PDB file of C-alpha atoms in Angstrom:
ATOM      1  CA  GLY A  15      -2.383   7.357  14.960  1.00  0.00           C
ATOM      2  CA  GLU A  16      -2.905   8.561  11.429  1.00  0.00           C
ATOM      3  CA  ASN A  17      -6.296   8.275   9.773  1.00  0.00           C
ATOM      4  CA  VAL A  18      -6.866   8.910   6.081  1.00  0.00           C
ATOM      5  CA  GLU A  19     -10.297   9.596   4.640  1.00  0.00           C
ATOM      6  CA  GLN A  20     -10.873   9.373   0.884  1.00  0.00           C
ATOM      7  CA  HIS A  21     -13.746  10.580  -1.287  1.00  0.00           C
ATOM      8  CA  PRO A  22     -15.562   9.659  -3.391  1.00  0.00           C
ATOM      9  CA  SER A  23     -15.660   5.883  -3.126  1.00  0.00           C
ATOM     10  CA  THR A  24     -16.741   5.598  -6.765  1.00  0.00           C
ATOM     11  CA  LEU A  25     -16.341   8.013  -9.639  1.00  0.00           C
ATOM     12  CA  SER A  26     -17.584   7.664 -13.179  1.00  0.00           C
ATOM     13  CA  VAL A  27     -16.491  10.075 -15.909  1.00  0.00           C
ATOM     14  CA  GLN A  28     -16.636  10.288 -19.682  1.00  0.00           C
ATOM     15  CA  GLU A  29     -13.444   9.796 -21.613  1.00  0.00           C
ATOM     16  CA  GLY A  30     -11.681  13.128 -21.947  1.00  0.00           C
ATOM     17  CA  ASP A  31     -13.173  14.602 -18.791  1.00  0.00           C
ATOM     18  CA  SER A  32     -11.199  15.340 -15.636  1.00  0.00           C
ATOM     19  CA  ALA A  33     -11.365  13.333 -12.432  1.00  0.00           C
ATOM     20  CA  VAL A  34     -10.622  14.591  -8.936  1.00  0.00           C
ATOM     21  CA  ILE A  35     -10.169  12.441  -5.848  1.00  0.00           C
ATOM     22  CA  LYS A  36      -9.761  13.992  -2.417  1.00  0.00           C
ATOM     23  CA  CYS A  37      -8.171  12.802   0.800  1.00  0.00           C
ATOM     24  CA  THR A  38      -7.829  14.205   4.278  1.00  0.00           C
ATOM     25  CA  TYR A  39      -5.414  13.118   6.956  1.00  0.00           C
ATOM     26  CA  SER A  40      -5.368  13.578  10.694  1.00  0.00           C
ATOM     27  CA  ASP A  41      -1.722  13.530  11.765  1.00  0.00           C
ATOM     28  CA  SER A  42      -0.052  16.891  11.185  1.00  0.00           C
ATOM     29  CA  ALA A  43       3.325  15.105  11.333  1.00  0.00           C
ATOM     30  CA  SER A  44       2.579  13.273   8.077  1.00  0.00           C
ATOM     31  CA  ASN A  45       4.999  14.461   5.439  1.00  0.00           C
ATOM     32  CA  TYR A  46       4.758  12.029   2.532  1.00  0.00           C
ATOM     33  CA  PHE A  47       1.624  11.506   0.437  1.00  0.00           C
ATOM     34  CA  PRO A  48       1.688   8.926  -2.348  1.00  0.00           C
ATOM     35  CA  TRP A  49      -1.110   7.916  -4.691  1.00  0.00           C
ATOM     36  CA  TYR A  50      -1.379   4.314  -5.863  1.00  0.00           C
ATOM     37  CA  LYS A  51      -3.310   2.858  -8.774  1.00  0.00           C
ATOM     38  CA  GLN A  52      -4.515  -0.692  -8.425  1.00  0.00           C
ATOM     39  CA  GLU A  53      -5.956  -2.616 -11.314  1.00  0.00           C
ATOM     40  CA  LEU A  54      -8.114  -5.627 -10.581  1.00  0.00           C
ATOM     41  CA  GLY A  55      -6.087  -8.444  -9.060  1.00  0.00           C
ATOM     42  CA  LYS A  56      -2.808  -6.584  -9.309  1.00  0.00           C
ATOM     43  CA  ARG A  57      -0.420  -4.847  -6.962  1.00  0.00           C
ATOM     44  CA  PRO A  58      -0.745  -1.183  -6.015  1.00  0.00           C
ATOM     45  CA  GLN A  59       1.537   0.902  -8.191  1.00  0.00           C
ATOM     46  CA  LEU A  60       2.753   4.359  -7.339  1.00  0.00           C
ATOM     47  CA  ILE A  61       1.590   6.959  -9.839  1.00  0.00           C
ATOM     48  CA  ILE A  62       2.611  10.169  -8.117  1.00  0.00           C
ATOM     49  CA  ASP A  63       3.677  11.373  -4.699  1.00  0.00           C
ATOM     50  CA  ILE A  64       4.171  14.661  -2.918  1.00  0.00           C
ATOM     51  CA  ARG A  65       6.045  15.789   0.156  1.00  0.00           C
ATOM     52  CA  SER A  66       4.904  18.302   2.704  1.00  0.00           C
ATOM     53  CA  ASN A  67       7.365  20.940   1.550  1.00  0.00           C
ATOM     54  CA  VAL A  68       5.657  21.090  -1.864  1.00  0.00           C
ATOM     55  CA  GLY A  69       2.181  22.389  -2.654  1.00  0.00           C
ATOM     56  CA  GLU A  70       1.671  20.883  -6.087  1.00  0.00           C
ATOM     57  CA  LYS A  71       3.290  18.350  -8.364  1.00  0.00           C
ATOM     58  CA  LYS A  72       2.450  17.431 -11.919  1.00  0.00           C
ATOM     59  CA  ASP A  73       3.363  14.533 -14.165  1.00  0.00           C
ATOM     60  CA  GLN A  74       1.771  14.704 -17.614  1.00  0.00           C
ATOM     61  CA  ARG A  75      -1.987  14.185 -17.113  1.00  0.00           C
ATOM     62  CA  ILE A  76      -1.710  13.611 -13.375  1.00  0.00           C
ATOM     63  CA  ALA A  77      -1.305  16.233 -10.682  1.00  0.00           C
ATOM     64  CA  VAL A  78      -1.446  16.243  -6.924  1.00  0.00           C
ATOM     65  CA  THR A  79      -2.081  19.207  -4.653  1.00  0.00           C
ATOM     66  CA  LEU A  80      -1.433  19.430  -0.934  1.00  0.00           C
ATOM     67  CA  ASN A  81      -2.899  21.822   1.604  1.00  0.00           C
ATOM     68  CA  LYS A  82      -0.997  21.309   4.841  1.00  0.00           C
ATOM     69  CA  THR A  83      -3.070  23.785   6.799  1.00  0.00           C
ATOM     70  CA  ALA A  84      -6.305  22.021   5.968  1.00  0.00           C
ATOM     71  CA  LYS A  85      -4.621  18.613   5.986  1.00  0.00           C
ATOM     72  CA  HIS A  86      -5.955  17.510   2.665  1.00  0.00           C
ATOM     73  CA  PHE A  87      -4.527  16.480  -0.668  1.00  0.00           C
ATOM     74  CA  SER A  88      -6.077  15.744  -4.006  1.00  0.00           C
ATOM     75  CA  LEU A  89      -5.377  13.792  -7.174  1.00  0.00           C
ATOM     76  CA  HIS A  90      -6.305  15.355 -10.492  1.00  0.00           C
ATOM     77  CA  ILE A  91      -6.402  13.355 -13.709  1.00  0.00           C
ATOM     78  CA  THR A  92      -7.029  15.321 -16.887  1.00  0.00           C
ATOM     79  CA  GLU A  93      -8.081  14.012 -20.301  1.00  0.00           C
ATOM     80  CA  THR A  94      -9.083  10.685 -18.811  1.00  0.00           C
ATOM     81  CA  GLN A  95      -8.762   7.534 -20.885  1.00  0.00           C
ATOM     82  CA  PRO A  96     -10.426   4.121 -20.471  1.00  0.00           C
ATOM     83  CA  GLU A  97      -7.110   2.687 -19.274  1.00  0.00           C
ATOM     84  CA  ASP A  98      -7.255   5.060 -16.305  1.00  0.00           C
ATOM     85  CA  SER A  99     -10.088   2.905 -14.962  1.00  0.00           C
ATOM     86  CA  ALA A 100      -8.873   1.358 -11.703  1.00  0.00           C
ATOM     87  CA  VAL A 101      -9.029   1.791  -7.948  1.00  0.00           C
ATOM     88  CA  TYR A 102      -6.963   4.708  -6.693  1.00  0.00           C
ATOM     89  CA  PHE A 103      -5.663   4.831  -3.134  1.00  0.00           C
ATOM     90  CA  CYS A 104      -4.211   7.798  -1.346  1.00  0.00           C
ATOM     91  CA  ALA A 105      -1.865   7.254   1.573  1.00  0.00           C
ATOM     92  CA  ALA A 106       0.003   9.233   4.182  1.00  0.00           C
ATOM     93  CA  SER A 107       3.200   8.554   6.003  1.00  0.00           C
ATOM     94  CA  THR A 108       5.406  10.140   8.595  1.00  0.00           C
ATOM     95  CA  SER A 109       9.100   9.517   8.583  1.00  0.00           C
ATOM     96  CA  GLY A 110       8.786   9.163  12.317  1.00  0.00           C
ATOM     97  CA  SER A 111       6.666   6.090  11.771  1.00  0.00           C
ATOM     98  CA  GLN A 112       9.388   4.382   9.786  1.00  0.00           C
ATOM     99  CA  GLY A 113       7.664   5.061   6.542  1.00  0.00           C
ATOM    100  CA  ASN A 114       4.666   2.828   6.932  1.00  0.00           C
ATOM    101  CA  LEU A 115       1.763   3.967   4.810  1.00  0.00           C
ATOM    102  CA  ILE A 116      -1.756   4.523   6.044  1.00  0.00           C
ATOM    103  CA  PHE A 117      -4.142   4.140   3.135  1.00  0.00           C
ATOM    104  CA  GLY A 118      -7.502   5.624   2.341  1.00  0.00           C
ATOM    105  CA  LYS A 119     -10.362   3.310   1.434  1.00  0.00           C
ATOM    106  CA  GLY A 120      -9.915   3.784  -2.277  1.00  0.00           C
ATOM    107  CA  THR A 121     -11.832   5.314  -5.171  1.00  0.00           C
ATOM    108  CA  LYS A 122     -13.050   3.150  -8.012  1.00  0.00           C
ATOM    109  CA  LEU A 123     -12.684   5.254 -11.144  1.00  0.00           C
ATOM    110  CA  SER A 124     -14.571   4.226 -14.251  1.00  0.00           C
ATOM    111  CA  VAL A 125     -13.836   6.045 -17.500  1.00  0.00           C
ATOM    112  CA  LYS A 126     -16.521   5.476 -20.103  1.00  0.00           C
ATOM    113  CA  PRO A 127     -15.489   5.594 -23.758  1.00  0.00           C
TER     114      PRO A 127
ATOM    115  CA  GLU B   7      13.694  -3.132 -13.655  1.00  0.00           C
ATOM    116  CA  PRO B   8      14.117  -4.589 -10.153  1.00  0.00           C
ATOM    117  CA  GLU B   9      10.943  -5.649  -8.419  1.00  0.00           C
ATOM    118  CA  VAL B  10       9.693  -7.223  -5.221  1.00  0.00           C
ATOM    119  CA  THR B  11       8.780 -10.865  -5.712  1.00  0.00           C
ATOM    120  CA  GLN B  12       6.448 -12.914  -3.550  1.00  0.00           C
ATOM    121  CA  THR B  13       5.780 -16.620  -3.315  1.00  0.00           C
ATOM    122  CA  PRO B  14       3.442 -18.368  -3.510  1.00  0.00           C
ATOM    123  CA  SER B  15       0.970 -16.356  -5.565  1.00  0.00           C
ATOM    124  CA  HIS B  16      -1.928 -18.233  -3.993  1.00  0.00           C
ATOM    125  CA  GLN B  17      -2.046 -20.356  -0.860  1.00  0.00           C
ATOM    126  CA  VAL B  18      -4.975 -22.303   0.472  1.00  0.00           C
ATOM    127  CA  THR B  19      -4.730 -23.521   4.051  1.00  0.00           C
ATOM    128  CA  GLN B  20      -6.951 -25.052   6.657  1.00  0.00           C
ATOM    129  CA  MET B  21      -7.972 -23.051   9.687  1.00  0.00           C
ATOM    130  CA  GLY B  22      -5.495 -23.527  12.504  1.00  0.00           C
ATOM    131  CA  GLN B  23      -2.571 -24.298  10.224  1.00  0.00           C
ATOM    132  CA  GLU B  24       0.615 -22.288  10.065  1.00  0.00           C
ATOM    133  CA  VAL B  25       1.552 -20.485   6.877  1.00  0.00           C
ATOM    134  CA  ILE B  26       4.710 -18.723   5.768  1.00  0.00           C
ATOM    135  CA  LEU B  27       4.549 -16.117   3.067  1.00  0.00           C
ATOM    136  CA  ARG B  28       7.797 -15.308   1.362  1.00  0.00           C
ATOM    137  CA  CYS B  29       9.142 -12.150  -0.180  1.00  0.00           C
ATOM    138  CA  VAL B  30      12.342 -11.127  -1.885  1.00  0.00           C
ATOM    139  CA  PRO B  31      12.668  -7.341  -1.597  1.00  0.00           C
ATOM    140  CA  ILE B  32      14.612  -5.206  -4.031  1.00  0.00           C
ATOM    141  CA  SER B  33      18.253  -5.879  -3.306  1.00  0.00           C
ATOM    142  CA  ASN B  34      19.528  -2.501  -2.092  1.00  0.00           C
ATOM    143  CA  HIS B  35      16.445  -1.639  -0.048  1.00  0.00           C
ATOM    144  CA  LEU B  36      16.659  -1.332   3.702  1.00  0.00           C
ATOM    145  CA  TYR B  37      13.033  -0.972   4.781  1.00  0.00           C
ATOM    146  CA  PHE B  38      10.575  -3.815   4.499  1.00  0.00           C
ATOM    147  CA  TYR B  39       6.841  -3.914   5.026  1.00  0.00           C
ATOM    148  CA  TRP B  40       3.902  -6.265   5.044  1.00  0.00           C
ATOM    149  CA  TYR B  41       0.435  -5.057   4.161  1.00  0.00           C
ATOM    150  CA  ARG B  42      -2.792  -6.931   3.712  1.00  0.00           C
ATOM    151  CA  GLN B  43      -5.888  -6.251   1.666  1.00  0.00           C
ATOM    152  CA  ILE B  44      -9.134  -8.030   2.376  1.00  0.00           C
ATOM    153  CA  LEU B  45     -11.085  -8.456  -0.843  1.00  0.00           C
ATOM    154  CA  GLY B  46     -12.674  -5.191  -1.897  1.00  0.00           C
ATOM    155  CA  GLN B  47     -11.207  -3.214   0.984  1.00  0.00           C
ATOM    156  CA  LYS B  48      -8.302  -0.863   1.526  1.00  0.00           C
ATOM    157  CA  VAL B  49      -4.696  -1.802   1.948  1.00  0.00           C
ATOM    158  CA  GLU B  50      -3.819  -2.102   5.650  1.00  0.00           C
ATOM    159  CA  PHE B  51      -0.402  -1.760   7.216  1.00  0.00           C
ATOM    160  CA  LEU B  52       0.776  -4.748   9.247  1.00  0.00           C
ATOM    161  CA  VAL B  53       4.430  -4.277  10.106  1.00  0.00           C
ATOM    162  CA  SER B  54       7.615  -2.488   9.150  1.00  0.00           C
ATOM    163  CA  PHE B  55      11.095  -3.956   9.536  1.00  0.00           C
ATOM    164  CA  TYR B  56      14.454  -2.280   9.544  1.00  0.00           C
ATOM    165  CA  ASN B  57      17.916  -3.263  10.699  1.00  0.00           C
ATOM    166  CA  ASN B  58      16.756  -6.790  11.496  1.00  0.00           C
ATOM    167  CA  GLU B  59      14.004  -5.778  13.838  1.00  0.00           C
ATOM    168  CA  ILE B  60      10.404  -4.672  13.821  1.00  0.00           C
ATOM    169  CA  SER B  61      10.221  -0.893  13.778  1.00  0.00           C
ATOM    170  CA  GLU B  62       6.467  -0.556  13.932  1.00  0.00           C
ATOM    171  CA  LYS B  63       3.404  -2.774  13.885  1.00  0.00           C
ATOM    172  CA  SER B  64      -0.316  -2.204  13.675  1.00  0.00           C
ATOM    173  CA  GLU B  65      -3.083  -3.534  15.888  1.00  0.00           C
ATOM    174  CA  ILE B  66      -3.691  -6.265  13.313  1.00  0.00           C
ATOM    175  CA  PHE B  67      -0.192  -7.660  13.855  1.00  0.00           C
ATOM    176  CA  ASP B  68      -0.879  -9.634  17.015  1.00  0.00           C
ATOM    177  CA  ASP B  69       0.956 -12.595  18.546  1.00  0.00           C
ATOM    178  CA  GLN B  70      -0.217 -14.834  15.716  1.00  0.00           C
ATOM    179  CA  PHE B  71       2.038 -12.982  13.322  1.00  0.00           C
ATOM    180  CA  SER B  72       5.801 -12.860  13.089  1.00  0.00           C
ATOM    181  CA  VAL B  73       8.330 -11.650  10.554  1.00  0.00           C
ATOM    182  CA  GLU B  74      11.838 -12.749   9.845  1.00  0.00           C
ATOM    183  CA  ARG B  75      14.696 -11.992   7.529  1.00  0.00           C
ATOM    184  CA  PRO B  76      16.372 -15.401   7.616  1.00  0.00           C
ATOM    185  CA  ASP B  77      19.097 -14.479   5.166  1.00  0.00           C
ATOM    186  CA  GLY B  78      20.263 -11.512   3.162  1.00  0.00           C
ATOM    187  CA  SER B  79      17.497 -11.718   0.604  1.00  0.00           C
ATOM    188  CA  ASN B  80      14.269 -13.192   1.976  1.00  0.00           C
ATOM    189  CA  PHE B  81      11.681 -11.539   4.180  1.00  0.00           C
ATOM    190  CA  THR B  82       8.942 -13.773   5.554  1.00  0.00           C
ATOM    191  CA  LEU B  83       5.583 -13.366   7.260  1.00  0.00           C
ATOM    192  CA  LYS B  84       4.417 -16.249   9.418  1.00  0.00           C
ATOM    193  CA  ILE B  85       0.889 -16.714  10.656  1.00  0.00           C
ATOM    194  CA  ARG B  86       0.953 -19.341  13.392  1.00  0.00           C
ATOM    195  CA  SER B  87      -2.650 -20.510  13.558  1.00  0.00           C
ATOM    196  CA  THR B  88      -4.684 -19.171  10.691  1.00  0.00           C
ATOM    197  CA  LYS B  89      -8.260 -18.005  11.098  1.00  0.00           C
ATOM    198  CA  LEU B  90     -10.923 -17.549   8.458  1.00  0.00           C
ATOM    199  CA  GLU B  91     -10.588 -13.782   8.780  1.00  0.00           C
ATOM    200  CA  ASP B  92      -6.925 -13.984   7.805  1.00  0.00           C
ATOM    201  CA  SER B  93      -8.059 -14.634   4.245  1.00  0.00           C
ATOM    202  CA  ALA B  94      -6.719 -11.698   2.256  1.00  0.00           C
ATOM    203  CA  MET B  95      -4.130 -10.599  -0.246  1.00  0.00           C
ATOM    204  CA  TYR B  96      -0.820 -10.053   1.513  1.00  0.00           C
ATOM    205  CA  PHE B  97       1.582  -7.592  -0.034  1.00  0.00           C
ATOM    206  CA  CYS B  98       5.228  -7.274   0.760  1.00  0.00           C
ATOM    207  CA  ALA B  99       6.862  -3.923   0.037  1.00  0.00           C
ATOM    208  CA  SER B 100      10.323  -2.492   0.289  1.00  0.00           C
ATOM    209  CA  GLY B 101      11.846   0.958   0.262  1.00  0.00           C
ATOM    210  CA  SER B 102      15.302   2.408   0.037  1.00  0.00           C
ATOM    211  CA  PHE B 103      14.935   5.344   2.393  1.00  0.00           C
ATOM    212  CA  LEU B 104      12.718   6.286   5.268  1.00  0.00           C
ATOM    213  CA  GLY B 105       9.419   7.779   4.186  1.00  0.00           C
ATOM    214  CA  THR B 106       9.907   7.236   0.470  1.00  0.00           C
ATOM    215  CA  GLU B 107       8.211   5.189  -2.173  1.00  0.00           C
ATOM    216  CA  ALA B 108       7.340   1.671  -1.177  1.00  0.00           C
ATOM    217  CA  PHE B 109       7.505  -0.820  -4.021  1.00  0.00           C
ATOM    218  CA  PHE B 110       4.908  -3.531  -3.745  1.00  0.00           C
ATOM    219  CA  GLY B 111       5.189  -7.162  -4.688  1.00  0.00           C
ATOM    220  CA  GLN B 112       2.455  -8.806  -6.713  1.00  0.00           C
ATOM    221  CA  GLY B 113       0.911 -10.256  -3.554  1.00  0.00           C
ATOM    222  CA  THR B 114       0.046 -13.649  -2.101  1.00  0.00           C
ATOM    223  CA  ARG B 115      -3.615 -14.492  -1.964  1.00  0.00           C
ATOM    224  CA  LEU B 116      -4.206 -16.430   1.239  1.00  0.00           C
ATOM    225  CA  THR B 117      -7.420 -18.403   1.504  1.00  0.00           C
ATOM    226  CA  VAL B 118      -8.217 -20.004   4.856  1.00  0.00           C
ATOM    227  CA  VAL B 119     -10.863 -22.713   4.704  1.00  0.00           C
TER     228      VAL B 119
END
């Protein structure tokens, strides 16, 4: 089955700097890659997603890149703000698996003012 | 904005007791999921449900677990004889299409004592 590895487990940046979180996946059939932000005690919330037919997607300060050949994808947050502090999870899914998501272990991002 | 709702928000139960966690998915969604998150760990897939049957389940989802859609709106997770290690946050999620965004409920924190 699918396995998703995520790095780093913790990341601390200064406000205004960029943050990059990387994930690798094992199942070449995976075709949907969402990123979730989870604040303490709250539900995971989708912040951006990408499909395997796209190499890059951007939404304001957030971007995701996908390298299908290498089976890795990354989240880029520019101009970080203190409210970006949270745990970020990457996930992978194959439509053949009925859409269930396999999550990475998460990255705790701390943005220092 | 429609959202997935879960009840109760927190449940405390004694080891060996049965618990039922309830979820109301977003009304026009067809795919339903249960995930769990042990404190401080990643979100783990339990089961997916479509067309009134389980479409996929993980190794975690053993004979102690069952899911049901008793009516047109509710989606339940039953744990027959709870163990201490079942203590976790349980998230219900729903999606409209295969391999698309899963919307998470706010979770039920289950504490087994």
